[in-house]
GROMACS .gro file of C-alpha atoms in nm:
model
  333
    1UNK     CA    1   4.602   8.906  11.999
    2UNK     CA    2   4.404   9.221  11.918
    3UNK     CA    3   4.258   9.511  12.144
    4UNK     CA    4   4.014   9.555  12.362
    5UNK     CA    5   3.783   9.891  12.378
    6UNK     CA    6   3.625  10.026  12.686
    7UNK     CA    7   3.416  10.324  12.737
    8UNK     CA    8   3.463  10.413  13.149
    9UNK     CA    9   3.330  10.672  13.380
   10UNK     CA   10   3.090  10.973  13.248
   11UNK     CA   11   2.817  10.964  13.475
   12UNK     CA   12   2.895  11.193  13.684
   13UNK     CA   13   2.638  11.316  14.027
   14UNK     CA   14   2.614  11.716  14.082
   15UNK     CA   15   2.917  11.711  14.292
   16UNK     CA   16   3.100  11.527  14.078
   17UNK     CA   17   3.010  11.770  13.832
   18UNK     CA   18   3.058  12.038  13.979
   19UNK     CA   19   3.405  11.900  14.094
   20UNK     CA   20   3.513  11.873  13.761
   21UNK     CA   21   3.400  12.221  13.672
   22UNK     CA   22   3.627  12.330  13.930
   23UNK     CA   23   3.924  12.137  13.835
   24UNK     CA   24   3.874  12.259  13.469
   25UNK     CA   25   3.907  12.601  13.560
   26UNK     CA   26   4.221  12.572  13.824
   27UNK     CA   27   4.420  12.377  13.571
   28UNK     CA   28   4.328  12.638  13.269
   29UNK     CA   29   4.432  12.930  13.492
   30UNK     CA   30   4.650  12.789  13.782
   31UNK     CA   31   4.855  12.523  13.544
   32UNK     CA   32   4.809  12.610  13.154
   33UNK     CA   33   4.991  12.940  13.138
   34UNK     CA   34   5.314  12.732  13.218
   35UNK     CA   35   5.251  12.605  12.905
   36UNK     CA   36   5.322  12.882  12.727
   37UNK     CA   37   5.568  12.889  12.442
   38UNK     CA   38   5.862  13.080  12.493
   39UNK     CA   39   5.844  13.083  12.874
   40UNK     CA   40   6.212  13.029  13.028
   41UNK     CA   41   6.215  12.655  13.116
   42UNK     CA   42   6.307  12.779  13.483
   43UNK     CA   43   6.016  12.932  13.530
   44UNK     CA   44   5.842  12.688  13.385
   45UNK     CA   45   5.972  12.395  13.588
   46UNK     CA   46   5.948  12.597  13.906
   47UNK     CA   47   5.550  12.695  13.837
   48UNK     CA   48   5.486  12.307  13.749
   49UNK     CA   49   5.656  12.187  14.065
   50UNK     CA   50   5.497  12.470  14.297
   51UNK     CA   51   5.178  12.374  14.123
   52UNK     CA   52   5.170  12.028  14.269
   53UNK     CA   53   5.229  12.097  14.590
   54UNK     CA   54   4.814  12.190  14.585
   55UNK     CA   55   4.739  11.838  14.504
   56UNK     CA   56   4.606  11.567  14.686
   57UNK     CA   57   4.918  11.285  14.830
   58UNK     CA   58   4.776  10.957  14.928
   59UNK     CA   59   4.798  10.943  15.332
   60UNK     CA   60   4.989  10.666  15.517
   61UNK     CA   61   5.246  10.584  15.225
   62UNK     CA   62   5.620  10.591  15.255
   63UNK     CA   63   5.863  10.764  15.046
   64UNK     CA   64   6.210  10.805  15.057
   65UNK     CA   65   6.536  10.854  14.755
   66UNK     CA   66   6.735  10.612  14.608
   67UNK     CA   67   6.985  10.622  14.331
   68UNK     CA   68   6.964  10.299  14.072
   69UNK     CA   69   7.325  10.369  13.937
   70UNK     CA   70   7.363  10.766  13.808
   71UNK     CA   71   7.003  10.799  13.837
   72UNK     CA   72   6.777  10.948  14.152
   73UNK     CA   73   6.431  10.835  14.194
   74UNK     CA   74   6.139  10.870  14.463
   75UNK     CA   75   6.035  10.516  14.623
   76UNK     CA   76   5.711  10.483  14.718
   77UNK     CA   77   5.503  10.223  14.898
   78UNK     CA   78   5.591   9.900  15.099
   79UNK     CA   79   5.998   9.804  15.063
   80UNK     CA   80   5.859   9.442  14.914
   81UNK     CA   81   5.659   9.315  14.675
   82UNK     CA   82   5.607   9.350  14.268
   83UNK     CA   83   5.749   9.667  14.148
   84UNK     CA   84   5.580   9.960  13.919
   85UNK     CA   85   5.866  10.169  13.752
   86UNK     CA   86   5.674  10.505  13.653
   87UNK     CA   87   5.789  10.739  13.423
   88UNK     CA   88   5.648  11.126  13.496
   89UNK     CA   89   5.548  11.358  13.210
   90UNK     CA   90   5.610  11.690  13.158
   91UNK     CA   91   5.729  11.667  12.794
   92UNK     CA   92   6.062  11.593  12.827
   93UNK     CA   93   6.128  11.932  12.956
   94UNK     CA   94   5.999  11.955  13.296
   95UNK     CA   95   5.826  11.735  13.535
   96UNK     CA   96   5.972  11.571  13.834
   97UNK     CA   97   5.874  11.296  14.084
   98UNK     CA   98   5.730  11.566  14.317
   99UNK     CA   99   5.497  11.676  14.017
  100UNK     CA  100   5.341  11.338  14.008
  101UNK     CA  101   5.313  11.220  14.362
  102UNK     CA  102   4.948  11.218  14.368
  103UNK     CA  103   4.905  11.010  14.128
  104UNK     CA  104   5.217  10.793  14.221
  105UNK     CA  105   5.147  10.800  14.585
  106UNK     CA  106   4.772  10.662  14.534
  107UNK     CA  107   4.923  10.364  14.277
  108UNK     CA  108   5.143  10.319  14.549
  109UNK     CA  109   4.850  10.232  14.782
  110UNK     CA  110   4.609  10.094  14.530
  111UNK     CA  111   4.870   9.836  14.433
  112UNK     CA  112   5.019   9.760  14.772
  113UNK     CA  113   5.360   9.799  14.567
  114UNK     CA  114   5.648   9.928  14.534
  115UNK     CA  115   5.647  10.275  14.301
  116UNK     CA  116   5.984  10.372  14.205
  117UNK     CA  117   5.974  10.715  14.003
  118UNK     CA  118   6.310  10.812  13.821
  119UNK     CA  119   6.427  11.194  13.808
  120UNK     CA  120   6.549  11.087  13.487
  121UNK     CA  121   6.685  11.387  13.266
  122UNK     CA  122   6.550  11.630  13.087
  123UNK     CA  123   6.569  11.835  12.758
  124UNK     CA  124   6.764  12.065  12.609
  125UNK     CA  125   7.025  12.038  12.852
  126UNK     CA  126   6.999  11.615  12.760
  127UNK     CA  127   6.826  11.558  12.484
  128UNK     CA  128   6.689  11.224  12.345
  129UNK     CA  129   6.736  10.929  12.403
  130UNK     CA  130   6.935  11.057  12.749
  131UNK     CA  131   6.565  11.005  12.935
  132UNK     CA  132   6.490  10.645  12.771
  133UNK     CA  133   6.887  10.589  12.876
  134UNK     CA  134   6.775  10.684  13.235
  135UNK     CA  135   6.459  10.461  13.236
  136UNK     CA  136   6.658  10.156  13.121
  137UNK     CA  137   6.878  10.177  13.389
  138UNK     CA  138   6.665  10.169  13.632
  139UNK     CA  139   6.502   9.869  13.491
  140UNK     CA  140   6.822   9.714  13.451
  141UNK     CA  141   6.921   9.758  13.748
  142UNK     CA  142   6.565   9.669  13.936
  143UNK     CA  143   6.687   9.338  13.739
  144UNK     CA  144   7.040   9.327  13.900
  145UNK     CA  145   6.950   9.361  14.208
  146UNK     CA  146   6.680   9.039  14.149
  147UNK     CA  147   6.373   9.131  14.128
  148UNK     CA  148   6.229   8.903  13.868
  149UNK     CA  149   6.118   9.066  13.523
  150UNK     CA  150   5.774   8.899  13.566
  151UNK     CA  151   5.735   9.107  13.912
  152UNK     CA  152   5.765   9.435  13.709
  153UNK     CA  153   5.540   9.673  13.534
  154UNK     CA  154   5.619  10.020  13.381
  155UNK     CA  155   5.424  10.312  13.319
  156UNK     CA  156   5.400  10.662  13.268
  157UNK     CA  157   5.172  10.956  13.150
  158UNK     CA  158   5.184  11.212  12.876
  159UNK     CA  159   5.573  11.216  12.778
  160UNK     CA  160   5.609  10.974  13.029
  161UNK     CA  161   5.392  10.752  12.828
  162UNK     CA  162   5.581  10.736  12.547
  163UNK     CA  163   5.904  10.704  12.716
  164UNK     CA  164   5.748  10.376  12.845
  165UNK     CA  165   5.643  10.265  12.521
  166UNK     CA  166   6.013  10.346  12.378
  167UNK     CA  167   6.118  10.165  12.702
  168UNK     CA  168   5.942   9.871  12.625
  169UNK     CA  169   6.080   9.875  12.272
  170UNK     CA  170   6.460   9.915  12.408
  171UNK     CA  171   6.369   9.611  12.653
  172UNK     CA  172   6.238   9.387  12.378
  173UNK     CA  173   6.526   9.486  12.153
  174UNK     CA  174   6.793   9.423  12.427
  175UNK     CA  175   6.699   9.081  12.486
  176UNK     CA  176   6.628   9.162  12.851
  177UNK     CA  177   6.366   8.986  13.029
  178UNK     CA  178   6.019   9.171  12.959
  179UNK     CA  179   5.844   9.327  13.202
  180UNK     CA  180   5.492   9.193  13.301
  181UNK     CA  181   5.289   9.475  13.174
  182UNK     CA  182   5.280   9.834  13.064
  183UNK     CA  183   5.046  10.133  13.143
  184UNK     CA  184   5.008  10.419  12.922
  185UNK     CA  185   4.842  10.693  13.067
  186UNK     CA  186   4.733  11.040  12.808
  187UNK     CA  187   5.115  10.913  12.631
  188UNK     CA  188   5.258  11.125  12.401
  189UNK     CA  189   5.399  10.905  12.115
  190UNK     CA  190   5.461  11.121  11.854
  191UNK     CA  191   5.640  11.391  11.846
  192UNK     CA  192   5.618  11.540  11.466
  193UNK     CA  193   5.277  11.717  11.633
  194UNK     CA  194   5.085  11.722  11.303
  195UNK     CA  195   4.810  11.992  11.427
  196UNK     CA  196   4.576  11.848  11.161
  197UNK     CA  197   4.528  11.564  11.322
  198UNK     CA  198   4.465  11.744  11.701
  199UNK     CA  199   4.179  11.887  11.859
  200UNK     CA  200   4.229  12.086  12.155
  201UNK     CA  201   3.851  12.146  12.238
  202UNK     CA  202   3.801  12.084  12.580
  203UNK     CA  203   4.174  12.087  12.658
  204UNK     CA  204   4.265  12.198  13.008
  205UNK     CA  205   4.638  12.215  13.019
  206UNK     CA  206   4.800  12.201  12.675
  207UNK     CA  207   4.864  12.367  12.329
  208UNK     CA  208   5.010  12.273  11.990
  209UNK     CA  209   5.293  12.531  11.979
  210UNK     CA  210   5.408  12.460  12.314
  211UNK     CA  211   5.428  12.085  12.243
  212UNK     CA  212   5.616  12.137  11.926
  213UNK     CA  213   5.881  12.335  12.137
  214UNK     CA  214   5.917  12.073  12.353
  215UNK     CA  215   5.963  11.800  12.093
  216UNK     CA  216   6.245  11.990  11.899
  217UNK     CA  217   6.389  12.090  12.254
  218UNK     CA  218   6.412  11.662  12.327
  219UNK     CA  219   6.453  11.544  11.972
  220UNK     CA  220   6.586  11.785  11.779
  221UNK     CA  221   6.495  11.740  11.364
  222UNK     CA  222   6.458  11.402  11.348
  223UNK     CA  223   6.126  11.371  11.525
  224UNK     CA  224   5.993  11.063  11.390
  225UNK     CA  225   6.299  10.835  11.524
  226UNK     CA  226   6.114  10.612  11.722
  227UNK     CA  227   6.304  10.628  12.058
  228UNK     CA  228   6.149  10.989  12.024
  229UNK     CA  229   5.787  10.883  11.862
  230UNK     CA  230   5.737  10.513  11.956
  231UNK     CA  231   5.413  10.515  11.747
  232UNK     CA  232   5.680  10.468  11.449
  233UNK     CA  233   5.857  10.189  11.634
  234UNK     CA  234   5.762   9.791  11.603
  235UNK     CA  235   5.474   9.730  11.826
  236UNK     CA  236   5.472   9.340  11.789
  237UNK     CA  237   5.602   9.130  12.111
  238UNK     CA  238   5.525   9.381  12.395
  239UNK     CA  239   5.385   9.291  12.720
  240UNK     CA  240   5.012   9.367  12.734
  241UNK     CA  241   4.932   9.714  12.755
  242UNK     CA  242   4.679   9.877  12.898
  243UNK     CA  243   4.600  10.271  12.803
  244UNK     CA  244   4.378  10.576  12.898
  245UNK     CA  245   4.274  10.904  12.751
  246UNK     CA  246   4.083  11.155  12.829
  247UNK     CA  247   3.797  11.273  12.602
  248UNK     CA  248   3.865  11.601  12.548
  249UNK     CA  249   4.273  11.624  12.629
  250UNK     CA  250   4.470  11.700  12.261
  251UNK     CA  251   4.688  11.418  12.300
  252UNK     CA  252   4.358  11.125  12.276
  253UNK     CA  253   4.509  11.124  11.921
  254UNK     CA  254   4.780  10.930  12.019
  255UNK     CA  255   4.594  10.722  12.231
  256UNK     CA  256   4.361  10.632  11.956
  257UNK     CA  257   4.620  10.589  11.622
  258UNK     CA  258   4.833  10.358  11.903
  259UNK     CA  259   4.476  10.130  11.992
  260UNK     CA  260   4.447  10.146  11.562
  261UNK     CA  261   4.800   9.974  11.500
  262UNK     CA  262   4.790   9.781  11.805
  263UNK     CA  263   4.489   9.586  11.674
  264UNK     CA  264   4.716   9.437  11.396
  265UNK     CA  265   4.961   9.307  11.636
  266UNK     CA  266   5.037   8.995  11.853
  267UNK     CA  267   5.048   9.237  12.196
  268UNK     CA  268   4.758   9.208  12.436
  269UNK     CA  269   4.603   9.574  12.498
  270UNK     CA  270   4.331   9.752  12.637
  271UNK     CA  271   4.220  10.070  12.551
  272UNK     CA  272   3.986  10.289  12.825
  273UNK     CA  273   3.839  10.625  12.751
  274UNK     CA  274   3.680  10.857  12.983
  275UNK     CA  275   3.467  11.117  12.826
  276UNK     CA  276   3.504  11.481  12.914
  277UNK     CA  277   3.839  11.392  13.117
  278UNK     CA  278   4.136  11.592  13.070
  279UNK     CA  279   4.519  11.521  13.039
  280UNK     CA  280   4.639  11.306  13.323
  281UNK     CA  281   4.308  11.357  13.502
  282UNK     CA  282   4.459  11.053  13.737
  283UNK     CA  283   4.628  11.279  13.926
  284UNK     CA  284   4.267  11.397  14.104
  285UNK     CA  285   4.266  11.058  14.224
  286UNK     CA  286   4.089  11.089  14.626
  287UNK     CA  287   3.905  11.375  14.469
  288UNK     CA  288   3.759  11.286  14.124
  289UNK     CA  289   3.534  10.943  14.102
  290UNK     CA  290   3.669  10.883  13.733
  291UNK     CA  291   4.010  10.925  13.842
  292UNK     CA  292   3.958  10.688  14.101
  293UNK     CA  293   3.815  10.458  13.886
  294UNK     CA  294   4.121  10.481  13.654
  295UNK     CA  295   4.329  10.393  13.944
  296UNK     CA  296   4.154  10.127  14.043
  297UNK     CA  297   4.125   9.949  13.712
  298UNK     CA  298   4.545  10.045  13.690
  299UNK     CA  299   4.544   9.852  14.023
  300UNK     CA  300   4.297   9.533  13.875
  301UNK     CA  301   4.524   9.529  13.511
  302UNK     CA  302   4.861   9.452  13.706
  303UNK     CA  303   4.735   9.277  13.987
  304UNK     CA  304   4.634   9.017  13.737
  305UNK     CA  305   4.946   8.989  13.539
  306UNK     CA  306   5.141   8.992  13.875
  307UNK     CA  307   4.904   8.734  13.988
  308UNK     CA  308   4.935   8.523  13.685
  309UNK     CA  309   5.354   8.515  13.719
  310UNK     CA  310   5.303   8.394  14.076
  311UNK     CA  311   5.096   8.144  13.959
  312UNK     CA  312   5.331   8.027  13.703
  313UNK     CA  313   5.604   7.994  13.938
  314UNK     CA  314   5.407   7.812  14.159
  315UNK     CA  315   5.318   7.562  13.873
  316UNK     CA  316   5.653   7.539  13.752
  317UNK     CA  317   5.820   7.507  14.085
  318UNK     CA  318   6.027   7.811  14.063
  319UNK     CA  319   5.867   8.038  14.348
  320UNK     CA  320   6.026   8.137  14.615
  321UNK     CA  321   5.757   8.315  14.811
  322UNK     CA  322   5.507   8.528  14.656
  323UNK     CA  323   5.734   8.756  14.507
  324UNK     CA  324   6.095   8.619  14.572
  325UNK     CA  325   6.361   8.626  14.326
  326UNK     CA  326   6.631   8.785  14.604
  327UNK     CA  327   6.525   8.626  14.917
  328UNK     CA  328   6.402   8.983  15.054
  329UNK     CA  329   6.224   9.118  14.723
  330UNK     CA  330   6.315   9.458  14.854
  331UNK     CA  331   6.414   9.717  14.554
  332UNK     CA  332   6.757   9.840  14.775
  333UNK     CA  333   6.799   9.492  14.862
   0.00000   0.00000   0.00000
């Protein structure tokens, strides 16, 4: 079905600019020395979650915990309607629902959804594929307790983003119903980190050592598995995809060798790039224009394919209200 290429954001006023300037510099020397190889993984986790608290939460949207079987997550958002499972980065090592919030909580609102963010866990002390274990069972259980597959997207950033695209993978694989759509956002999807193939000018936040510590931390030596490095995996008979990358982040790479293979596929995709952007510059979202702009095409790409499952039902006679499937449509239904 091939890919589609878009070239978003860039033009940028002399706050905006001068935003961005900012941001650049509190993420290289506020967030980036986390990064550092070596670094005890408790200090590490503790300086990315004390980190977040600085950013910008979406006002007016609910959150409270659940557990989907052995699995916490953060709920976000109104207690009906289609469903966004998001998967938070951190490279398999770190990362947390709290770390992601303002991106989550502003998807949340954009989408007029339900966000439900798994705690799922993390490397060395569970290494692969305990995180893409985690993720299924959410979505398997989002599916038990009837929300219709059709009514669900999944997405994540950085790790997260290629957890969603091994996620996807699993799904098709299992014969389970396929979720409506998937949203890769700066996704890490392959984990043998060949540096030759990396550029890190312009990055912000990350570094080639440090990645490759977190990828033998998660997947030991056989990096190229493809529950570990979904670039490797089959990427025929996914639901459509839609992907961003930043300009200058190291992991556009990924972004770009995925849009490359994609284009030889039957999936649907979409492919947006935002010059001079950083890793997972969504998370500015209610500060940064281009980071609102991502979330508001996020918010466009799945209200169509929800749309377009409503509509079906409606066709087909199988609706039973806008989102239905359990009478309530609520996720602790």
């Amino acid at each position: 079905m091939g890919l589609r290429r878009e070239l978003l954001g860039g033009q940028a006023t002399p706050f905006q600019a001068a935003l961005a300037m900012a941001l650049r510099g509190l993420l290289r020397f506020g967030v980036r020395p986390a990064f550092r190889p070596g670094m005890r993984l408790g200090v590490q986790r503790f300086w990315l979650n004390t980190a977040s608290r600085a950013s910008l939460v979406a006002g007016g949207v609910p959150r409270h915990r659940a557990r989907f079987g052995s699995v916490p997550a953060e709920i976000l958002g109104r207690p009906q309607g289609p469903v966004l499972l998001y998967l938070h980065g951190g490279g398999y090592v770190s990362g947390s629902p709290a770390t992601r919030r303002s991106l989550t909580s502003h998807l949340a609102r954009r989408l007029n959804a339900t966000v439900v963010v798994p705690a799922y866990r993390l490397a060395p002390e569970h290494p692969c594929p305990a995180a893409l274990d985690d993720a299924l069972m959410v979505y398997q259980r989002l599916l038990d307790k009837g929300h219709d597959a059709s009514h669900i997207a999944v997405g994540g950033d950085a790790a997260g983003g290629g957890l969603t695209l091994a996620l996807l993978q699993r799904i098709r694989d299992s014969a389970l119903p396929a979720p409506a759509a998937g949203v890769l956002l700066s996704p890490w999807l392959d984990l043998t980190v060949n540096q030759e193939q990396r550029s890190d000018i312009g990055e912000t936040l990350l570094n080639v050592p440090w990645l490759a510590q977190a990828a033998r931390l998660y997947a030991g030596d056989d990096l190229a598995r493809p529950q570990a490095s979904p670039l490797y995996g089959d990427l025929n008979g996914l639901p459509p995809l839609l992907i961003q990358s930043g300009g200058d982040e190291l992991l556009r790479v990924d972004s770009e060798r995925l849009a490359d293979r994609l284009r030889a596929t039957d999936t649907p995709s979409r492919y947006q790039l935002f010059p001079r952007r950083w890793h997972v510059f969504q998370t500015h979202a209610g500060l940064l224009a281009d980071a609102d702009l991502a979330v508001a095409e996020i918010g466009d790409f799945l209200h169509q394919k929800w749309e377009k499952a409503v509509n079906n039902e409606q066709l087909t006679g199988n609706s039973e209200g806008k989102w239905g499937g359990c009478g309530c449509a609520s996720v602790l239904c």
